[in-house]
Amino acid sequence: MAIATYADLVKLIKRWLNRVDLEDEDINSFIYFAGASANQVLRVPAMEWTEILEVSEGGKIIIPSDYLELRSLTAEWNSEQSVPLERVAWDQYINYRNRDHGTQPRYFARQGPYLWITPTLAEGSLVTMHYYRTLPDISPEEPVNWLSDLSPMSYLFGALHYAQLFLMNEERAEYWKGKYQMEIERIQQLAESAEYKGSALTVRLKETSEVR
């Protein structure tokens, strides 16, 4: 059967599980876990996003809630003096901040949910963050996202893996985990191949982590 909607996905998961003792709420949680696991592994162009962020009081920048991994941070926004900033460790940042008395931002570091830039930008200044963001969750209210359109199998296999964990069937859970990881790896490799197609660069495929 075709998987065009969230309801189609739920129906297919129930069919493949062949169980009558699982509630829709259970199935919804398995689908959610599949998407959350994909967030831990995938880094593809469809997940890239650019946000203009404002410097808060004290010179800190609040990291967006959908942030996964940074690609670049540029200060200042829409300025002829805009430059990509260099990320450094927190102790290096402190050293640079204490000795750097210039005005052009050069370095940044992360501390918890914040990014800090040195030399410090004035409150209200704007910076450009280009980053990987989380997949939009799918649900009965939001039935599709780019991953479910591209690869409904990833949600199917992932949900079956978590369903079998819930049912305490370790053997079947391991089987569907393998299927899920193979599909996620295929998507990552296709994205990297398309990104560098026609380029002379030698691309090392991203190593995927184990599904938890």
PDB file of C-alpha atoms in Angstrom:
ATOM      1  CA  MET A   1       0.000   0.000   0.000  1.00  0.00           C
ATOM      2  CA  ALA A   2       1.113   3.582  -0.627  1.00  0.00           C
ATOM      3  CA  ILE A   3       2.161   5.678   2.395  1.00  0.00           C
ATOM      4  CA  ALA A   4       0.820   9.124   1.586  1.00  0.00           C
ATOM      5  CA  THR A   5      -0.404  10.204   5.022  1.00  0.00           C
ATOM      6  CA  TYR A   6       0.340   9.681   8.688  1.00  0.00           C
ATOM      7  CA  ALA A   7      -2.738   7.483   8.960  1.00  0.00           C
ATOM      8  CA  ASP A   8      -1.346   5.268   6.179  1.00  0.00           C
ATOM      9  CA  LEU A   9       1.909   4.881   8.133  1.00  0.00           C
ATOM     10  CA  VAL A  10       0.097   3.952  11.357  1.00  0.00           C
ATOM     11  CA  LYS A  11      -2.042   1.420   9.495  1.00  0.00           C
ATOM     12  CA  LEU A  12       0.989  -0.195   7.866  1.00  0.00           C
ATOM     13  CA  ILE A  13       2.895  -0.431  11.159  1.00  0.00           C
ATOM     14  CA  LYS A  14      -0.087  -2.210  12.725  1.00  0.00           C
ATOM     15  CA  ARG A  15      -0.248  -4.586   9.767  1.00  0.00           C
ATOM     16  CA  TRP A  16       3.429  -5.465   9.930  1.00  0.00           C
ATOM     17  CA  LEU A  17       3.299  -5.953  13.698  1.00  0.00           C
ATOM     18  CA  ASN A  18       0.137  -8.051  13.441  1.00  0.00           C
ATOM     19  CA  ARG A  19      -0.875  -7.060  16.981  1.00  0.00           C
ATOM     20  CA  VAL A  20      -4.271  -5.989  18.310  1.00  0.00           C
ATOM     21  CA  ASP A  21      -3.099  -4.978  21.792  1.00  0.00           C
ATOM     22  CA  LEU A  22      -1.305  -1.751  20.815  1.00  0.00           C
ATOM     23  CA  GLU A  23      -3.034   1.628  21.077  1.00  0.00           C
ATOM     24  CA  ASP A  24      -2.615   4.431  18.550  1.00  0.00           C
ATOM     25  CA  GLU A  25      -0.826   6.361  21.290  1.00  0.00           C
ATOM     26  CA  ASP A  26       1.789   3.604  21.408  1.00  0.00           C
ATOM     27  CA  ILE A  27       2.252   3.689  17.621  1.00  0.00           C
ATOM     28  CA  ASN A  28       2.579   7.487  17.723  1.00  0.00           C
ATOM     29  CA  SER A  29       5.390   7.212  20.265  1.00  0.00           C
ATOM     30  CA  PHE A  30       7.252   4.632  18.124  1.00  0.00           C
ATOM     31  CA  ILE A  31       7.046   6.969  15.125  1.00  0.00           C
ATOM     32  CA  TYR A  32       8.289   9.873  17.252  1.00  0.00           C
ATOM     33  CA  PHE A  33      11.272   7.826  18.469  1.00  0.00           C
ATOM     34  CA  ALA A  34      12.163   6.944  14.852  1.00  0.00           C
ATOM     35  CA  GLY A  35      12.314  10.641  13.964  1.00  0.00           C
ATOM     36  CA  ALA A  36      14.298  11.488  17.100  1.00  0.00           C
ATOM     37  CA  SER A  37      16.860   8.798  16.252  1.00  0.00           C
ATOM     38  CA  ALA A  38      17.210  10.170  12.718  1.00  0.00           C
ATOM     39  CA  ASN A  39      18.072  13.557  14.246  1.00  0.00           C
ATOM     40  CA  GLN A  40      21.067  11.968  15.976  1.00  0.00           C
ATOM     41  CA  VAL A  41      22.505  10.637  12.711  1.00  0.00           C
ATOM     42  CA  LEU A  42      21.408  12.571   9.638  1.00  0.00           C
ATOM     43  CA  ARG A  43      23.174  15.744   8.518  1.00  0.00           C
ATOM     44  CA  VAL A  44      21.796  16.495   5.060  1.00  0.00           C
ATOM     45  CA  PRO A  45      20.979  19.693   3.120  1.00  0.00           C
ATOM     46  CA  ALA A  46      17.254  19.321   3.864  1.00  0.00           C
ATOM     47  CA  MET A  47      18.115  19.916   7.532  1.00  0.00           C
ATOM     48  CA  GLU A  48      20.119  23.108   6.922  1.00  0.00           C
ATOM     49  CA  TRP A  49      18.649  26.391   8.089  1.00  0.00           C
ATOM     50  CA  THR A  50      19.779  30.002   8.387  1.00  0.00           C
ATOM     51  CA  GLU A  51      18.593  32.228  11.212  1.00  0.00           C
ATOM     52  CA  ILE A  52      19.283  35.887  11.969  1.00  0.00           C
ATOM     53  CA  LEU A  53      19.837  36.110  15.727  1.00  0.00           C
ATOM     54  CA  GLU A  54      19.999  39.071  18.047  1.00  0.00           C
ATOM     55  CA  VAL A  55      22.711  39.547  20.636  1.00  0.00           C
ATOM     56  CA  SER A  56      21.148  39.581  24.100  1.00  0.00           C
ATOM     57  CA  GLU A  57      22.125  41.390  27.291  1.00  0.00           C
ATOM     58  CA  GLY A  58      25.677  40.608  28.278  1.00  0.00           C
ATOM     59  CA  GLY A  59      26.703  39.762  24.719  1.00  0.00           C
ATOM     60  CA  LYS A  60      25.255  36.253  24.587  1.00  0.00           C
ATOM     61  CA  ILE A  61      23.287  34.635  21.757  1.00  0.00           C
ATOM     62  CA  ILE A  62      20.473  32.222  22.578  1.00  0.00           C
ATOM     63  CA  ILE A  63      20.817  28.986  20.579  1.00  0.00           C
ATOM     64  CA  PRO A  64      17.596  28.092  18.689  1.00  0.00           C
ATOM     65  CA  SER A  65      15.529  25.275  20.194  1.00  0.00           C
ATOM     66  CA  ASP A  66      15.728  23.214  16.976  1.00  0.00           C
ATOM     67  CA  TYR A  67      19.535  23.422  16.803  1.00  0.00           C
ATOM     68  CA  LEU A  68      21.488  20.231  16.123  1.00  0.00           C
ATOM     69  CA  GLU A  69      24.895  21.219  14.773  1.00  0.00           C
ATOM     70  CA  LEU A  70      26.523  24.450  13.657  1.00  0.00           C
ATOM     71  CA  ARG A  71      27.759  25.023  10.125  1.00  0.00           C
ATOM     72  CA  SER A  72      28.828  28.654  10.435  1.00  0.00           C
ATOM     73  CA  LEU A  73      28.357  31.817  12.500  1.00  0.00           C
ATOM     74  CA  THR A  74      28.881  35.205  10.887  1.00  0.00           C
ATOM     75  CA  ALA A  75      29.025  38.662  12.442  1.00  0.00           C
ATOM     76  CA  GLU A  76      27.794  41.195  11.793  1.00  0.00           C
ATOM     77  CA  TRP A  77      24.689  40.590   9.698  1.00  0.00           C
ATOM     78  CA  ASN A  78      24.229  42.575   6.471  1.00  0.00           C
ATOM     79  CA  SER A  79      27.470  44.472   6.906  1.00  0.00           C
ATOM     80  CA  GLU A  80      30.439  44.994   4.606  1.00  0.00           C
ATOM     81  CA  GLN A  81      32.586  43.931   7.557  1.00  0.00           C
ATOM     82  CA  SER A  82      30.808  40.577   7.986  1.00  0.00           C
ATOM     83  CA  VAL A  83      33.228  37.758   8.709  1.00  0.00           C
ATOM     84  CA  PRO A  84      32.795  34.062   9.610  1.00  0.00           C
ATOM     85  CA  LEU A  85      33.751  33.578  13.228  1.00  0.00           C
ATOM     86  CA  GLU A  86      36.131  30.893  14.487  1.00  0.00           C
ATOM     87  CA  ARG A  87      34.888  28.498  17.159  1.00  0.00           C
ATOM     88  CA  VAL A  88      37.232  27.941  20.092  1.00  0.00           C
ATOM     89  CA  ALA A  89      37.132  26.067  23.402  1.00  0.00           C
ATOM     90  CA  TRP A  90      35.693  27.924  26.378  1.00  0.00           C
ATOM     91  CA  ASP A  91      39.068  28.437  28.092  1.00  0.00           C
ATOM     92  CA  GLN A  92      40.515  29.836  24.860  1.00  0.00           C
ATOM     93  CA  TYR A  93      37.514  32.141  24.553  1.00  0.00           C
ATOM     94  CA  ILE A  94      38.142  33.495  28.053  1.00  0.00           C
ATOM     95  CA  ASN A  95      41.789  34.161  27.207  1.00  0.00           C
ATOM     96  CA  TYR A  96      40.876  35.934  23.955  1.00  0.00           C
ATOM     97  CA  ARG A  97      38.165  37.978  25.676  1.00  0.00           C
ATOM     98  CA  ASN A  98      40.492  39.126  28.449  1.00  0.00           C
ATOM     99  CA  ARG A  99      43.246  40.276  26.128  1.00  0.00           C
ATOM    100  CA  ASP A 100      41.360  41.338  22.971  1.00  0.00           C
ATOM    101  CA  HIS A 101      40.475  45.020  22.965  1.00  0.00           C
ATOM    102  CA  GLY A 102      39.532  45.361  19.302  1.00  0.00           C
ATOM    103  CA  THR A 103      36.042  45.893  17.907  1.00  0.00           C
ATOM    104  CA  GLN A 104      35.856  43.330  15.091  1.00  0.00           C
ATOM    105  CA  PRO A 105      34.360  40.022  16.319  1.00  0.00           C
ATOM    106  CA  ARG A 106      36.669  37.073  15.683  1.00  0.00           C
ATOM    107  CA  TYR A 107      35.927  34.117  17.993  1.00  0.00           C
ATOM    108  CA  PHE A 108      33.010  32.427  19.680  1.00  0.00           C
ATOM    109  CA  ALA A 109      32.431  29.636  22.175  1.00  0.00           C
ATOM    110  CA  ARG A 110      29.451  27.732  23.466  1.00  0.00           C
ATOM    111  CA  GLN A 111      28.364  27.527  27.082  1.00  0.00           C
ATOM    112  CA  GLY A 112      25.156  25.568  27.628  1.00  0.00           C
ATOM    113  CA  PRO A 113      22.295  27.140  25.642  1.00  0.00           C
ATOM    114  CA  TYR A 114      24.324  30.235  24.691  1.00  0.00           C
ATOM    115  CA  LEU A 115      27.019  31.328  22.262  1.00  0.00           C
ATOM    116  CA  TRP A 116      29.440  34.035  23.320  1.00  0.00           C
ATOM    117  CA  ILE A 117      31.412  36.218  20.890  1.00  0.00           C
ATOM    118  CA  THR A 118      34.624  38.152  21.416  1.00  0.00           C
ATOM    119  CA  PRO A 119      35.227  41.015  21.031  1.00  0.00           C
ATOM    120  CA  THR A 120      31.730  41.455  22.473  1.00  0.00           C
ATOM    121  CA  LEU A 121      29.003  42.769  20.219  1.00  0.00           C
ATOM    122  CA  ALA A 122      26.580  45.393  21.458  1.00  0.00           C
ATOM    123  CA  GLU A 123      23.164  44.264  22.651  1.00  0.00           C
ATOM    124  CA  GLY A 124      20.762  44.216  19.682  1.00  0.00           C
ATOM    125  CA  SER A 125      23.475  43.453  17.115  1.00  0.00           C
ATOM    126  CA  LEU A 126      22.583  40.762  14.578  1.00  0.00           C
ATOM    127  CA  VAL A 127      24.503  37.649  13.602  1.00  0.00           C
ATOM    128  CA  THR A 128      23.848  34.969  11.006  1.00  0.00           C
ATOM    129  CA  MET A 129      23.731  31.352  12.133  1.00  0.00           C
ATOM    130  CA  HIS A 130      23.748  28.581   9.523  1.00  0.00           C
ATOM    131  CA  TYR A 131      23.022  25.249  11.179  1.00  0.00           C
ATOM    132  CA  TYR A 132      21.440  21.822  10.982  1.00  0.00           C
ATOM    133  CA  ARG A 133      18.034  21.782  12.634  1.00  0.00           C
ATOM    134  CA  THR A 134      15.849  18.969  13.882  1.00  0.00           C
ATOM    135  CA  LEU A 135      13.329  17.209  11.694  1.00  0.00           C
ATOM    136  CA  PRO A 136       9.799  18.536  12.078  1.00  0.00           C
ATOM    137  CA  ASP A 137       7.893  15.908  14.053  1.00  0.00           C
ATOM    138  CA  ILE A 138       5.131  14.098  12.190  1.00  0.00           C
ATOM    139  CA  SER A 139       1.817  13.435  13.890  1.00  0.00           C
ATOM    140  CA  PRO A 140      -1.903  13.224  13.061  1.00  0.00           C
ATOM    141  CA  GLU A 141      -1.892  17.053  13.001  1.00  0.00           C
ATOM    142  CA  GLU A 142       1.358  17.380  10.980  1.00  0.00           C
ATOM    143  CA  PRO A 143       1.220  14.225   8.836  1.00  0.00           C
ATOM    144  CA  VAL A 144       4.377  14.599   6.701  1.00  0.00           C
ATOM    145  CA  ASN A 145       7.842  16.077   6.608  1.00  0.00           C
ATOM    146  CA  TRP A 146      10.654  15.878   4.063  1.00  0.00           C
ATOM    147  CA  LEU A 147      11.937  12.539   5.448  1.00  0.00           C
ATOM    148  CA  SER A 148       8.546  10.820   5.368  1.00  0.00           C
ATOM    149  CA  ASP A 149       8.101  12.031   1.783  1.00  0.00           C
ATOM    150  CA  LEU A 150      11.589  10.919   0.734  1.00  0.00           C
ATOM    151  CA  SER A 151      11.763   7.665   2.691  1.00  0.00           C
ATOM    152  CA  PRO A 152       8.593   6.436   4.420  1.00  0.00           C
ATOM    153  CA  MET A 153      10.544   3.201   4.991  1.00  0.00           C
ATOM    154  CA  SER A 154      12.749   4.972   7.511  1.00  0.00           C
ATOM    155  CA  TYR A 155       9.762   5.748   9.718  1.00  0.00           C
ATOM    156  CA  LEU A 156       8.307   2.287   9.143  1.00  0.00           C
ATOM    157  CA  PHE A 157      11.517   0.429  10.025  1.00  0.00           C
ATOM    158  CA  GLY A 158      12.321   2.730  12.940  1.00  0.00           C
ATOM    159  CA  ALA A 159       8.844   2.452  14.417  1.00  0.00           C
ATOM    160  CA  LEU A 160       8.950  -1.343  14.113  1.00  0.00           C
ATOM    161  CA  HIS A 161      12.277  -1.375  15.958  1.00  0.00           C
ATOM    162  CA  TYR A 162      10.887   0.609  18.884  1.00  0.00           C
ATOM    163  CA  ALA A 163       7.648  -1.379  18.845  1.00  0.00           C
ATOM    164  CA  GLN A 164       9.591  -4.617  19.272  1.00  0.00           C
ATOM    165  CA  LEU A 165      11.590  -3.079  22.112  1.00  0.00           C
ATOM    166  CA  PHE A 166       8.292  -2.161  23.746  1.00  0.00           C
ATOM    167  CA  LEU A 167       7.078  -5.728  23.252  1.00  0.00           C
ATOM    168  CA  MET A 168      10.389  -7.001  24.715  1.00  0.00           C
ATOM    169  CA  ASN A 169      11.257  -8.987  21.593  1.00  0.00           C
ATOM    170  CA  GLU A 170      14.986  -8.315  21.417  1.00  0.00           C
ATOM    171  CA  GLU A 171      15.570 -10.498  18.349  1.00  0.00           C
ATOM    172  CA  ARG A 172      12.964  -8.713  16.210  1.00  0.00           C
ATOM    173  CA  ALA A 173      14.019  -5.344  17.595  1.00  0.00           C
ATOM    174  CA  GLU A 174      17.601  -5.992  16.460  1.00  0.00           C
ATOM    175  CA  TYR A 175      16.373  -7.065  13.012  1.00  0.00           C
ATOM    176  CA  TRP A 176      14.388  -3.851  12.456  1.00  0.00           C
ATOM    177  CA  LYS A 177      17.199  -1.770  13.924  1.00  0.00           C
ATOM    178  CA  GLY A 178      19.470  -3.069  11.156  1.00  0.00           C
ATOM    179  CA  LYS A 179      16.896  -2.245   8.474  1.00  0.00           C
ATOM    180  CA  TYR A 180      16.402   1.233   9.906  1.00  0.00           C
ATOM    181  CA  GLN A 181      20.113   2.001  10.110  1.00  0.00           C
ATOM    182  CA  MET A 182      20.689   0.816   6.534  1.00  0.00           C
ATOM    183  CA  GLU A 183      17.949   3.146   5.279  1.00  0.00           C
ATOM    184  CA  ILE A 184      19.258   6.132   7.259  1.00  0.00           C
ATOM    185  CA  GLU A 185      22.794   5.470   6.001  1.00  0.00           C
ATOM    186  CA  ARG A 186      21.481   5.278   2.426  1.00  0.00           C
ATOM    187  CA  ILE A 187      19.828   8.693   2.771  1.00  0.00           C
ATOM    188  CA  GLN A 188      23.023  10.218   4.196  1.00  0.00           C
ATOM    189  CA  GLN A 189      25.156   8.755   1.430  1.00  0.00           C
ATOM    190  CA  LEU A 190      22.767   9.893  -1.295  1.00  0.00           C
ATOM    191  CA  ALA A 191      22.822  13.414   0.129  1.00  0.00           C
ATOM    192  CA  GLU A 192      26.616  13.509   0.279  1.00  0.00           C
ATOM    193  CA  SER A 193      26.909  12.108  -3.231  1.00  0.00           C
ATOM    194  CA  ALA A 194      24.545  14.761  -4.583  1.00  0.00           C
ATOM    195  CA  GLU A 195      26.366  17.493  -2.640  1.00  0.00           C
ATOM    196  CA  TYR A 196      29.739  16.716  -4.201  1.00  0.00           C
ATOM    197  CA  LYS A 197      28.640  15.362  -7.578  1.00  0.00           C
ATOM    198  CA  GLY A 198      30.965  16.618 -10.293  1.00  0.00           C
ATOM    199  CA  SER A 199      33.540  17.729  -7.719  1.00  0.00           C
ATOM    200  CA  ALA A 200      37.127  16.534  -7.548  1.00  0.00           C
ATOM    201  CA  LEU A 201      36.866  16.354  -3.750  1.00  0.00           C
ATOM    202  CA  THR A 202      37.366  13.017  -2.055  1.00  0.00           C
ATOM    203  CA  VAL A 203      34.423  12.588   0.272  1.00  0.00           C
ATOM    204  CA  ARG A 204      34.623  10.461   3.382  1.00  0.00           C
ATOM    205  CA  LEU A 205      31.172   9.106   4.150  1.00  0.00           C
ATOM    206  CA  LYS A 206      29.780  10.129   7.514  1.00  0.00           C
ATOM    207  CA  GLU A 207      29.900   7.343  10.077  1.00  0.00           C
ATOM    208  CA  THR A 208      26.477   6.779  11.587  1.00  0.00           C
ATOM    209  CA  SER A 209      25.989   6.128  15.251  1.00  0.00           C
ATOM    210  CA  GLU A 210      24.018   3.242  16.653  1.00  0.00           C
ATOM    211  CA  VAL A 211      20.319   3.672  17.239  1.00  0.00           C
ATOM    212  CA  ARG A 212      19.587   3.920  20.970  1.00  0.00           C
TER     213      ARG A 212
END
